[in-house]
Coordinates of C-alpha atoms and ligand atoms in Angstrom, one line a residue:
Chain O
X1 CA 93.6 66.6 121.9
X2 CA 95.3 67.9 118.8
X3 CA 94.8 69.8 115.7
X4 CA 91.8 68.5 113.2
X5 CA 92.9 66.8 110.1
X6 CA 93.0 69.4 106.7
X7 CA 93.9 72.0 109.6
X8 CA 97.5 73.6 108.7
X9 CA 98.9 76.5 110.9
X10 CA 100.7 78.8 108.0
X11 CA 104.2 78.9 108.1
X12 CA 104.0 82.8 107.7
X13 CA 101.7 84.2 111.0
X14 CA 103.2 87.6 109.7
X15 CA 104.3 89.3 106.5
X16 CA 107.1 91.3 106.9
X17 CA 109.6 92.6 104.0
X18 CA 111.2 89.2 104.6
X19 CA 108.1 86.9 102.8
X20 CA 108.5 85.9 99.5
X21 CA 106.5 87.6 97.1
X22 CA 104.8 84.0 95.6
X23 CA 103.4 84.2 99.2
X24 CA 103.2 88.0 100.1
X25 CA 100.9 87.8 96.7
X26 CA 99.3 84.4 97.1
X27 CA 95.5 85.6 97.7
X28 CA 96.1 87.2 93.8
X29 CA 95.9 83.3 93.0
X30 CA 92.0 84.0 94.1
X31 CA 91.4 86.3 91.6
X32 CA 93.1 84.2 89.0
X33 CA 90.8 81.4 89.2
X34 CA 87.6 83.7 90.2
X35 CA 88.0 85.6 87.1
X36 CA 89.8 82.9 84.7
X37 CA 92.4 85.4 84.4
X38 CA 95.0 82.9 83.1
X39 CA 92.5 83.2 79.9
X40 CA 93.3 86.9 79.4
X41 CA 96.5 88.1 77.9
X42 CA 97.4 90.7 80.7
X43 CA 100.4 93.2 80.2
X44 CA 101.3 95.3 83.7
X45 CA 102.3 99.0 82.2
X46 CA 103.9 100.1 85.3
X47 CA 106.2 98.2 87.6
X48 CA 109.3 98.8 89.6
X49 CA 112.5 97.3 90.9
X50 CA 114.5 98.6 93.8
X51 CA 117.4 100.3 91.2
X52 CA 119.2 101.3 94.3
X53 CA 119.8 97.3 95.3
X54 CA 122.4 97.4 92.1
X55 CA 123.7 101.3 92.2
X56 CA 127.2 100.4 93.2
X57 CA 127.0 98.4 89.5
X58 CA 125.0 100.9 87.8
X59 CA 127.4 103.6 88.9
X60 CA 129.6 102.2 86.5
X61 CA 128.2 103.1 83.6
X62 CA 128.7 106.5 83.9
X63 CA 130.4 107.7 80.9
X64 CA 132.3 110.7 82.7
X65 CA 135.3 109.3 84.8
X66 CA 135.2 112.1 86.8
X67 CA 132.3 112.2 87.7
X68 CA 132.3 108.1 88.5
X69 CA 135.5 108.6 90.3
X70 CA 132.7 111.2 92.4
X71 CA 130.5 108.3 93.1
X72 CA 133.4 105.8 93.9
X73 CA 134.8 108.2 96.1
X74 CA 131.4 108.8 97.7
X75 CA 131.1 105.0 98.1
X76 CA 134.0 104.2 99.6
X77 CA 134.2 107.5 102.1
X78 CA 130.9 108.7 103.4
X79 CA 129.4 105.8 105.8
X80 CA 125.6 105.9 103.9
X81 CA 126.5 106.3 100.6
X82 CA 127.4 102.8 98.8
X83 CA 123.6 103.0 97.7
X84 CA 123.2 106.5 97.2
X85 CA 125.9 108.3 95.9
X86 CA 125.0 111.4 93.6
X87 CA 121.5 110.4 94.5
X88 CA 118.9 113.0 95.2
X89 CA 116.8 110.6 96.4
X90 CA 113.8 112.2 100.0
X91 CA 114.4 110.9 102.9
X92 CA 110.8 111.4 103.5
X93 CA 109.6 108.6 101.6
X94 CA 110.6 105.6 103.8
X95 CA 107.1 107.2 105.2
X96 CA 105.6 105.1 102.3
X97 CA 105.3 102.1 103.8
X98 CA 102.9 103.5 106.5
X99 CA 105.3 102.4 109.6
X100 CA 105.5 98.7 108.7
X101 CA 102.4 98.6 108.1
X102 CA 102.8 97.6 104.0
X103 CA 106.1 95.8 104.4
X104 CA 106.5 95.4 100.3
X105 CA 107.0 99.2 100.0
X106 CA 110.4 98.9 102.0
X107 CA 112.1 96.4 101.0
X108 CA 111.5 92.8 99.1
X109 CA 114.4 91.0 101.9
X110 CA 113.6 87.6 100.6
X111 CA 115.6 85.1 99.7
X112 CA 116.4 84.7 96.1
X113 CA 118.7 81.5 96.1
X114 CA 121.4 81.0 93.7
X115 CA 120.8 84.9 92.4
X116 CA 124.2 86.9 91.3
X117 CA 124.2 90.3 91.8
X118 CA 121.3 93.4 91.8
X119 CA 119.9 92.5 88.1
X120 CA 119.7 88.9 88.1
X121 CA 118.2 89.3 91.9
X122 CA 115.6 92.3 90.3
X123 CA 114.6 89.8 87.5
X124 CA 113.8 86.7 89.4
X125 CA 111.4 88.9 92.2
X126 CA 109.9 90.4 88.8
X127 CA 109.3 86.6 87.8
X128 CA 107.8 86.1 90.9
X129 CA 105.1 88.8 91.0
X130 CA 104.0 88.1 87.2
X131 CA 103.6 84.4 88.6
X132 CA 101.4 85.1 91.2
X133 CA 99.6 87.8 89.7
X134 CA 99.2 85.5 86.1
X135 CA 100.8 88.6 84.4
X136 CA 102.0 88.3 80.9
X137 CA 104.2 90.9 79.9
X138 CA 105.8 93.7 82.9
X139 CA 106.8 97.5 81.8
X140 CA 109.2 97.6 84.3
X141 CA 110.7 101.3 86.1
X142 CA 113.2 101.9 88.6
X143 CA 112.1 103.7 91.9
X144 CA 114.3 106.8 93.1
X145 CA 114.9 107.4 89.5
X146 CA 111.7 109.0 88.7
X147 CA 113.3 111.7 91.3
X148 CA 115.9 112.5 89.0
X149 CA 113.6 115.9 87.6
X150 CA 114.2 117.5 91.0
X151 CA 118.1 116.5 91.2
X152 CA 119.9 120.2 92.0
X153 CA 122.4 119.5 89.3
X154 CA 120.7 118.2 86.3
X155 CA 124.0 117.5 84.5
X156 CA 124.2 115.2 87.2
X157 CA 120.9 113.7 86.6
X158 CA 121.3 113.2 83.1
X159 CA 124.3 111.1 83.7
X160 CA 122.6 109.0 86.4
X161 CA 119.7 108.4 83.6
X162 CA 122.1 107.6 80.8
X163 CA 124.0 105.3 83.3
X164 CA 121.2 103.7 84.4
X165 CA 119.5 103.0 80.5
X166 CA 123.0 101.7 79.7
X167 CA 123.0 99.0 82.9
X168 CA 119.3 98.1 83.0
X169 CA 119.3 97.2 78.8
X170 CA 122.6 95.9 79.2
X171 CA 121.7 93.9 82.6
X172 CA 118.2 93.6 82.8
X173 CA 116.4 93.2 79.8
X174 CA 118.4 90.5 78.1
X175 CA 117.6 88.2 81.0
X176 CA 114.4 88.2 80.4
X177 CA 112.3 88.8 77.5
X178 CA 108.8 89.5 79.0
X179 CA 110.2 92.1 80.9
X180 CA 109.7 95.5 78.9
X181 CA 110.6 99.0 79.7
X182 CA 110.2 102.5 78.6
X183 CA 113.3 104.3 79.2
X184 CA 114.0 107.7 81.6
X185 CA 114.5 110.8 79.1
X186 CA 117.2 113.3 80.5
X187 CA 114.6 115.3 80.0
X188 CA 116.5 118.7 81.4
X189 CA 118.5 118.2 78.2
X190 CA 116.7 118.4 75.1
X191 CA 119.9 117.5 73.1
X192 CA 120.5 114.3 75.6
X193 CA 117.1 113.4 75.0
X194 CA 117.1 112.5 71.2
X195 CA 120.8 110.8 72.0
X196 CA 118.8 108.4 74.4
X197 CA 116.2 107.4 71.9
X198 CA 118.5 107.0 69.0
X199 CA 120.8 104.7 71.3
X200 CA 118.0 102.8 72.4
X201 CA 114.9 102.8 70.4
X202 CA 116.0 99.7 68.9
X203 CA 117.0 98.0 71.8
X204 CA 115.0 94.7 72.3
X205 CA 112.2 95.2 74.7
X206 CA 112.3 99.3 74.9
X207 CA 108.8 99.9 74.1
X208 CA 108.7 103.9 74.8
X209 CA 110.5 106.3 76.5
X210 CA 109.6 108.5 79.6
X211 CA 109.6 111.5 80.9
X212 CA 109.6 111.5 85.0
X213 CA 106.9 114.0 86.0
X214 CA 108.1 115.4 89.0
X215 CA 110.4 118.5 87.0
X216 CA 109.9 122.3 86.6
X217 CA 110.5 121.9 82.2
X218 CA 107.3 123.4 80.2
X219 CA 106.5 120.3 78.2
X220 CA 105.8 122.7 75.6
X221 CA 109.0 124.5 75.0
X222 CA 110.1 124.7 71.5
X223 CA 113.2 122.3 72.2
X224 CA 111.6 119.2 72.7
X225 CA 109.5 119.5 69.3
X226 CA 112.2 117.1 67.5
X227 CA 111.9 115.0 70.5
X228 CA 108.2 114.5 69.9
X229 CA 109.2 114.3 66.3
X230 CA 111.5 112.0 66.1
X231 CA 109.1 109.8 69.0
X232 CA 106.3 109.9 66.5
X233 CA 107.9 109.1 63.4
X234 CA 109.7 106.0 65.5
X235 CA 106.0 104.8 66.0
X236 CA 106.8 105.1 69.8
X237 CA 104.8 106.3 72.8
X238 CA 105.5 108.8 75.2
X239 CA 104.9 108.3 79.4
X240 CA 104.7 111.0 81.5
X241 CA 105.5 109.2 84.9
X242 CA 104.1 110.8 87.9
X243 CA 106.1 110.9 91.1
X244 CA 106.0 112.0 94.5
X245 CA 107.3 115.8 96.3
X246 CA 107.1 116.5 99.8
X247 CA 108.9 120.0 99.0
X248 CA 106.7 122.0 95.9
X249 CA 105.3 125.3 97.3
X250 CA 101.8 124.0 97.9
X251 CA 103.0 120.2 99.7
X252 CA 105.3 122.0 101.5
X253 CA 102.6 123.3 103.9
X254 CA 101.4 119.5 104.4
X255 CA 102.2 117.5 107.1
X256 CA 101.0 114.1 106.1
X257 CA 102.6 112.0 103.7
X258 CA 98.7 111.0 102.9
X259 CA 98.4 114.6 101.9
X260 CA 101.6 114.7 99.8
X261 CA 101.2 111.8 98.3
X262 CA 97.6 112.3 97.3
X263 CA 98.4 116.0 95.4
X264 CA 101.9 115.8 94.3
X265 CA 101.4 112.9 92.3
X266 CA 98.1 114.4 90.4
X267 CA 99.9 118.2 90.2
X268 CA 102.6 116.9 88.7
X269 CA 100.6 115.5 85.3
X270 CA 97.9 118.1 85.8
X271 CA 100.6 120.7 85.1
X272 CA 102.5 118.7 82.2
X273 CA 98.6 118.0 80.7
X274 CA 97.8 121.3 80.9
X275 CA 100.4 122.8 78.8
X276 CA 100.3 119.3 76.8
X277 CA 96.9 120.0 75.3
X278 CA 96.8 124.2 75.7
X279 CA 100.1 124.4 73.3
X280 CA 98.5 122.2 70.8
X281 CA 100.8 119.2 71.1
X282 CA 98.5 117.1 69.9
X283 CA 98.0 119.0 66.9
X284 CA 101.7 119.2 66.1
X285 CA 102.0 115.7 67.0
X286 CA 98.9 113.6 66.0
X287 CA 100.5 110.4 65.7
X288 CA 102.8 110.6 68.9
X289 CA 100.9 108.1 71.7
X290 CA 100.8 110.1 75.0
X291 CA 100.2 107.9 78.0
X292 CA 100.0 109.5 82.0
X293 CA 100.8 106.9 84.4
X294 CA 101.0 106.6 87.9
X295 CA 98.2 109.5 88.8
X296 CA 95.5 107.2 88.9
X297 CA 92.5 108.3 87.3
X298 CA 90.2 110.9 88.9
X299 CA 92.0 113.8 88.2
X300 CA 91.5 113.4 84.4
X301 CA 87.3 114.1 85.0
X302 CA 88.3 117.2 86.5
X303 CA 90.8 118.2 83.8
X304 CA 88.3 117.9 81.0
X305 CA 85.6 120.0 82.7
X306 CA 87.9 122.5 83.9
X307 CA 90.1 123.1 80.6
X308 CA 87.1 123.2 78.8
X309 CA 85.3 125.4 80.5
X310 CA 88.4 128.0 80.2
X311 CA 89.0 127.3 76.4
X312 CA 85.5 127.7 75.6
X313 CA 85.7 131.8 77.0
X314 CA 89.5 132.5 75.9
X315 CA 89.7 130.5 72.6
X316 CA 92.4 133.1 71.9
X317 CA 94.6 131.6 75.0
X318 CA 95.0 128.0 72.6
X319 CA 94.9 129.2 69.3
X320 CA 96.2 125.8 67.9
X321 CA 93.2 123.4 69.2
X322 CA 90.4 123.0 66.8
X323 CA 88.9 121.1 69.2
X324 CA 87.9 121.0 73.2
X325 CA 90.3 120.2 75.3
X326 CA 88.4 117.2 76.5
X327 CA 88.7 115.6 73.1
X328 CA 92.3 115.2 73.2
X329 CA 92.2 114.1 76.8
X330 CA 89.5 111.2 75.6
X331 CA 92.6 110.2 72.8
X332 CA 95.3 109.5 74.8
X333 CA 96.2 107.1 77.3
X334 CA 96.3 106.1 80.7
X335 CA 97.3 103.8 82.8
X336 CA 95.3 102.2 85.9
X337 CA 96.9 102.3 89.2
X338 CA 96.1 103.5 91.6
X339 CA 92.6 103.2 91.0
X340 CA 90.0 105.6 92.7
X341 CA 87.4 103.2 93.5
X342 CA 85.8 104.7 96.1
X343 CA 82.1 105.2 94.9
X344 CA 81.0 103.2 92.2
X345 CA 79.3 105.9 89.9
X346 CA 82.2 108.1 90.0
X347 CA 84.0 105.3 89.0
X348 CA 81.5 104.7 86.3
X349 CA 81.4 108.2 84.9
X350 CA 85.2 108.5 85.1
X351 CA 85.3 105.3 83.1
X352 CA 83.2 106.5 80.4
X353 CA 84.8 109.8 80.2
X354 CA 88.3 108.5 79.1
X355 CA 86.8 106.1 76.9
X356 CA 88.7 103.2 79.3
X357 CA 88.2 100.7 76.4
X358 CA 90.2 102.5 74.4
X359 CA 92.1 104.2 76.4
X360 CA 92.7 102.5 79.7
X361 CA 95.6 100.1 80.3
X362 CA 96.0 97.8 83.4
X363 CA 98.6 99.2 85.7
X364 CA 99.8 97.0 89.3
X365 CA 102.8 99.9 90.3
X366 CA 104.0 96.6 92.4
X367 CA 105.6 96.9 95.0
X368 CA 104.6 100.0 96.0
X369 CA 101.9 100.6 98.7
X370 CA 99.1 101.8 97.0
X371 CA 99.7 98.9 94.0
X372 CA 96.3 97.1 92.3
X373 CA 95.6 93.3 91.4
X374 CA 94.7 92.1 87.6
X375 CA 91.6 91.4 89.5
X376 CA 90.5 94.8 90.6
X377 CA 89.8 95.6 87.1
X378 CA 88.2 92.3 86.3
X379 CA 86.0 92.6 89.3
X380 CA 84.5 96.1 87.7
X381 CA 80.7 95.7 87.6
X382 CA 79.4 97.7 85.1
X383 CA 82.9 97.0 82.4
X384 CA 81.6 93.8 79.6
X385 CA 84.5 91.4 78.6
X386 CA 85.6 92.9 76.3
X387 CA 86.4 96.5 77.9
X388 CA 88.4 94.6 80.5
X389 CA 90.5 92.4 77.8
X390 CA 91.1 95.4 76.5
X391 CA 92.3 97.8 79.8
X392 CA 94.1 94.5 80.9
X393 CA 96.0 93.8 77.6
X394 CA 94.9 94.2 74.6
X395 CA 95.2 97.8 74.1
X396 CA 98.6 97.7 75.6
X397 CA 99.1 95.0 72.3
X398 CA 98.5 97.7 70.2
X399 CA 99.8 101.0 71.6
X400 CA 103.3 99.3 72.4
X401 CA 102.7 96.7 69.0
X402 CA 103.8 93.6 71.4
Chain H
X1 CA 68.1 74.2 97.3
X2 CA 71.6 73.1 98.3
X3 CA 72.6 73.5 102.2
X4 CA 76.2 73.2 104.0
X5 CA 76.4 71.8 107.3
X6 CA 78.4 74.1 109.6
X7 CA 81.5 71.7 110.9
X8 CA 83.3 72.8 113.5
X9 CA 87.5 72.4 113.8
X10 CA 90.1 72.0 116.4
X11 CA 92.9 74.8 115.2
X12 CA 95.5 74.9 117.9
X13 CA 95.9 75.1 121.9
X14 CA 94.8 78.2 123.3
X15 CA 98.5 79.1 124.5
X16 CA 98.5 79.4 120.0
X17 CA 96.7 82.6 120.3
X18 CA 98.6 84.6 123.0
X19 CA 97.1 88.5 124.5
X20 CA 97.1 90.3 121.2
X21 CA 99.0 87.7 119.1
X22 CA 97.5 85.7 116.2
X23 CA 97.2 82.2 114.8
X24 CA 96.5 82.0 111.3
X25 CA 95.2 78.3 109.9
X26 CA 94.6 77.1 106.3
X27 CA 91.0 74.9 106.5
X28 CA 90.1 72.2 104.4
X29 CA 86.5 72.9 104.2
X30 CA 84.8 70.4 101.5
X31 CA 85.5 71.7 98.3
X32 CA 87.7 74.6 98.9
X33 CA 90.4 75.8 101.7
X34 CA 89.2 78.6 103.7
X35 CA 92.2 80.4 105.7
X36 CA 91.0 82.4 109.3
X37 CA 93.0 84.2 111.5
X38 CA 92.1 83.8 115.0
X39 CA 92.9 86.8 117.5
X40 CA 93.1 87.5 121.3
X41 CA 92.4 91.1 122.3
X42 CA 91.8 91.4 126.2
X43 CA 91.1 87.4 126.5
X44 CA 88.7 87.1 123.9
X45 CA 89.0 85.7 120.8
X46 CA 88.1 86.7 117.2
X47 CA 87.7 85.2 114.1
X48 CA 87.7 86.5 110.3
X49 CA 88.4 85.0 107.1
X50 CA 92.0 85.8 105.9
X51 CA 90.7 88.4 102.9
X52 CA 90.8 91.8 102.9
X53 CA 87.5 93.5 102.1
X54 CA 89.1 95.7 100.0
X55 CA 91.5 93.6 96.8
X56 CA 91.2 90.2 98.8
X57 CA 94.9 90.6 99.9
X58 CA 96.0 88.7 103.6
X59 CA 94.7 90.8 106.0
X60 CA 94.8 88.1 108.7
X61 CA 98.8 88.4 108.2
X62 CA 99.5 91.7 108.4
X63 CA 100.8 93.8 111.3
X64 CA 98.7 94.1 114.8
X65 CA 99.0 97.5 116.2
X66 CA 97.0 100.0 118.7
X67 CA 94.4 102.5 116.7
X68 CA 96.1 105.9 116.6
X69 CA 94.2 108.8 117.7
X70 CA 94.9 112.4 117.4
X71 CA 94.7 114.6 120.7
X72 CA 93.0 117.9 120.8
X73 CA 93.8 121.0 123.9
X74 CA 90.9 122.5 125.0
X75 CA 91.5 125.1 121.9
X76 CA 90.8 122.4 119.5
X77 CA 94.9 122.6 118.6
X78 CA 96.7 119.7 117.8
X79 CA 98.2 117.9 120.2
X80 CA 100.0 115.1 118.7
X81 CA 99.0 111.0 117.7
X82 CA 99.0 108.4 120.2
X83 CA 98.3 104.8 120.2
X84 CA 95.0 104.1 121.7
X85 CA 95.6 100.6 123.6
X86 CA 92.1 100.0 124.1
X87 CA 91.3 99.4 120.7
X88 CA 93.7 96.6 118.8
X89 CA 93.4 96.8 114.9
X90 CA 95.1 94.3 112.3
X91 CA 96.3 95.9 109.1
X92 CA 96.4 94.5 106.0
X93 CA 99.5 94.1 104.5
X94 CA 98.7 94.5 100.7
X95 CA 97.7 98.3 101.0
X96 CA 97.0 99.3 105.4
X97 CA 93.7 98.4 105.7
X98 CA 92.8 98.8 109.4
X99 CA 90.0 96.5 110.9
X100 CA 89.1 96.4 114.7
X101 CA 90.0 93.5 116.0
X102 CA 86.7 93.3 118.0
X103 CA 84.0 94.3 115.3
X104 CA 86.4 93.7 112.3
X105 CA 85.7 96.8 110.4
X106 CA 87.1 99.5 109.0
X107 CA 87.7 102.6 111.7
X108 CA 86.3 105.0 109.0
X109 CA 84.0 103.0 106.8
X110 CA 82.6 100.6 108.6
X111 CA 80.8 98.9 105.5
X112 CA 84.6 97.9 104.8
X113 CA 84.6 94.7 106.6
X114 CA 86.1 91.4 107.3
X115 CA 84.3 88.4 107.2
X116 CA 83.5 86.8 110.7
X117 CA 84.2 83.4 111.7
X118 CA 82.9 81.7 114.8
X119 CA 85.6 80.6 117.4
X120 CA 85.4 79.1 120.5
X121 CA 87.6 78.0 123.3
X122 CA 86.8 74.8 125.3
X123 CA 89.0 72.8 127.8
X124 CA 92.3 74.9 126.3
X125 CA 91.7 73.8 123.0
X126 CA 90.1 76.6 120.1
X127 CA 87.9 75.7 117.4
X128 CA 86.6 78.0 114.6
X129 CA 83.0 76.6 112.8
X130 CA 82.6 77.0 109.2
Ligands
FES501 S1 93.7 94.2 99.9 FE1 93.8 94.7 102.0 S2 94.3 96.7 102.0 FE2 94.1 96.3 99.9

């Protein structure tokens, strides 16, 4: 006896971080055809490649020779380093990938024939997940990088970020034109900061700039006000990029990474929001685009209620809102991922409350652990087409002008 | 009224599907392919279509591990996770899903399930029924 005809055993019994992507991904092609997805013009506002494949290159572009004849020392001396040097990067997050249990979170190990070197390798997996997930256009972020905020010596940091904006638009982008990216801002230096966006604001396929969330700055201090100027007048958006921190004085007392994970990346825009809106930015800035990604979106509910329900009894505390809180929340931007969906009327109210067709914009986060198919948002019930062309691409059109 | 015959397939040899391994088929099933992962757990085996109850990734493929459990003293105080090898779960690899192996649902919401197929095992040969 043998095997029926239009019976195949799958080549791949198991995923590991050795399967390509086309095939790690290949139930997305479901969704495709279930939704007619290929119809929709679908931009991914948050993506990431593994920057530390390419650090020896990056490393490079630093400016300072001293401090790149650091990292070439580091490289060459200290056993570990040749993809870490001068990186602060947590040991506790090779928990992400719950013990092998997400293999995409680790590492993408496939094979990538014919690829030279870290950026031409990063570009063709990037290919690969817009194929199978029929995306359009990928904002594409580096990984450790969004650390940088917590890096001990923020000189340091700052010339990791301006080494890394110099290789990725240099390397990266020019390879391939639907990749997009809004750049790291060495944000512990205000002065830095406006050097960043006048070197690259023009640069082809910078669409923004970011700041990585995880950082102990007020966003409100007076020295970033001609960074939000200069944003604003340049027609271009700011992200505020949530990260992860095993170490802040409340997950310090956790010993999940669940738990971590969960709170850090919420506390971490709930803090920059809160002194976002309380200082008036929005007031000062009307025309700068604010856009929170990476925090998912249930915190945003409970920002609204709670703010307002302060402002409304110590008016005195925000002197430069003429409005609730909640209003400015509703007028700025978010991006999807990682998508509560846990109870469909909480989804629904949360949904209403941010205005998602206006305001929402299709997120994957791929290939992190907790990343979300084009489909999840096509597949919401109580969303009419034209919400979800809009939280899958078309607002994205218009907030970035692609 | 439109009605599909059940047809039943020959997928592999029973030596495919060792003690807690997997096989995992692709189905040409009338109009469309249907993928199932067949699993042994204790000499039995399971069936469930190869998407994940929760975004449709491959659930079938993902890693097959022991349910951990947490261990309590007789103070309630922790102590410590252990894999429980009475109870076989297949993760999904998209985003951890667990299912049971044996019921194919979700440990702590149940109404997260995978979709059952029927499988047999006749004269060393298996054969799932769609
Ligand atoms: S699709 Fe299976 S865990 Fe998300």
């Amino acid at each position: 006896m043998s095997i029926d005809e239009g019976v195949r055993r799958l080549p791949t019994q198991e995923i590991t971080t050795h399967t390509d992507s086309r095939e790690i991904l290949a139930n997305a092609a479901a969704d495709t055809e279930r939704y007619g997805l290929d119809d929709y013009f679908i931009v991914d506002v948050d993506s990431h490649h593994v920057e530390l494949d390419s650090w020896p290159e990056i490393l490079q572009y630093l400016d300072n020779p001293v401090l790149r004849d650091t990292a070439n020392q580091m490289m060459r001396n200290w056993p570990n380093a040749g993809r870490l040097a001068l990186h602060n990067h947590s040991p506790g997050l090779t928990m992400q990938d719950v013990s092998g249990r997400i293999p995409h979170q680790a590492a993408l190990a496939e094979e990538t024939p014919g690829s030279e070197g870290g950026a031409h390798r990063d570009v063709t997996l990037v290919r690969r997940a817009m194929e199978a997930m029929s995306i359009d256009l990928q904002v594409v972020f580096p990984q450790p990088m969004l650390e940088t905020g917590l890096h001990p010596q923020p000189q340091v940091a700052t010339a990791l970020l301006q080494a890394y904006n110099r290789w990725f638009t240099a390397e990266v982008l020019p390879r391939e034109p639907r990749i997009k990216t809004m750049l790291g801002l060495p944000f512990e230096d205000p002065e830095a900061c406006l050097a960043t966006v006048e070197e690259f604001a023009d640069h082809p396929g910078v669409i923004g700039f970011l700041v990585t969330s995880q950082r102990h700055a007020g966003v409100h201090r007076n020295a970033y006000m001609p960074l939000y100027r200069m944003l604003e007048e340049r027609g271009l958006p700011i992200g505020f990029h949530a990260g992860p921190n095993q170490a802040d004085s409340m997950t310090s007392t956790m010993n999940r990474f669940l738990s971590a994970h969960s709170m850090s990346f919420v506390t971490c825009n709930m803090t920059h929001m809160t002194n976002w809106v309380i200082n008036g930015i929005p007031e000062r800035f009307p025309g700068l685009k604010t856009i929170w990604i990476e925090s998912g979106l249930a915190w945003v509910p409970f920002m609204m209620q709670r703010l307002d329900h302060e402002y409304f009894m110590r008016q005195s505390d925000a002197p430069l809102l003429t409005k609730p809180p909640s209003h400015y929340i509703r007028e700025m931007y978010y991006t999807s991922q990682p998508m509560e969906w846990t109870d469909d009327a909480l989804l629904e109210s949360t949904l209403c409350a941010i205005d998602a067709q206006n305001s929402l914009m299709y997120s994957s986060d791929w290939p992190h652990w907790d990343f979300d198919v084009p489909g999840k948002i096509a597949a919401i019930p109580f969303l009419d087409d034209h919400a979800k062309r809009n939280i899958l691409g078309e607002t994205a059109r218009k907030v970035f002008g692609l | 009224m439109t009605t599909t015959t059940a047809r039943s397939f020959d997928v592999g040899a029973s030596t495919d599907v060792p003690e807690r391994g997997r096989l995992v088929v692709a189905i040409d099933a009338g109009a469309r392919t249907v993928t199932v992962g067949v699993f042994r757990f204790r000499g039995r085996l399971f069936a469930y279509e190869n998407v994940c109850a929760h975004q449709g990734g491959p659930a079938c493929q993902g890693r097959i591990v022991s349910r951990v459990r947490e261990r309590l003293d007789a103070e309630q105080g922790s102590l410590g996770t252990v894999f429980d090898e009475d109870t076989m779960h297949i993760v999904c690899p998209w985003h951890g899903f667990e299912y049971d192996v044996t019921t194919g649902r979700h440990p702590g919401r149940p109404d997260y399930a995978l979709r059952p197929v029927a499988v047999a095992e006749e004269g060393g040969r298996v054969r799932v029924t769609l």
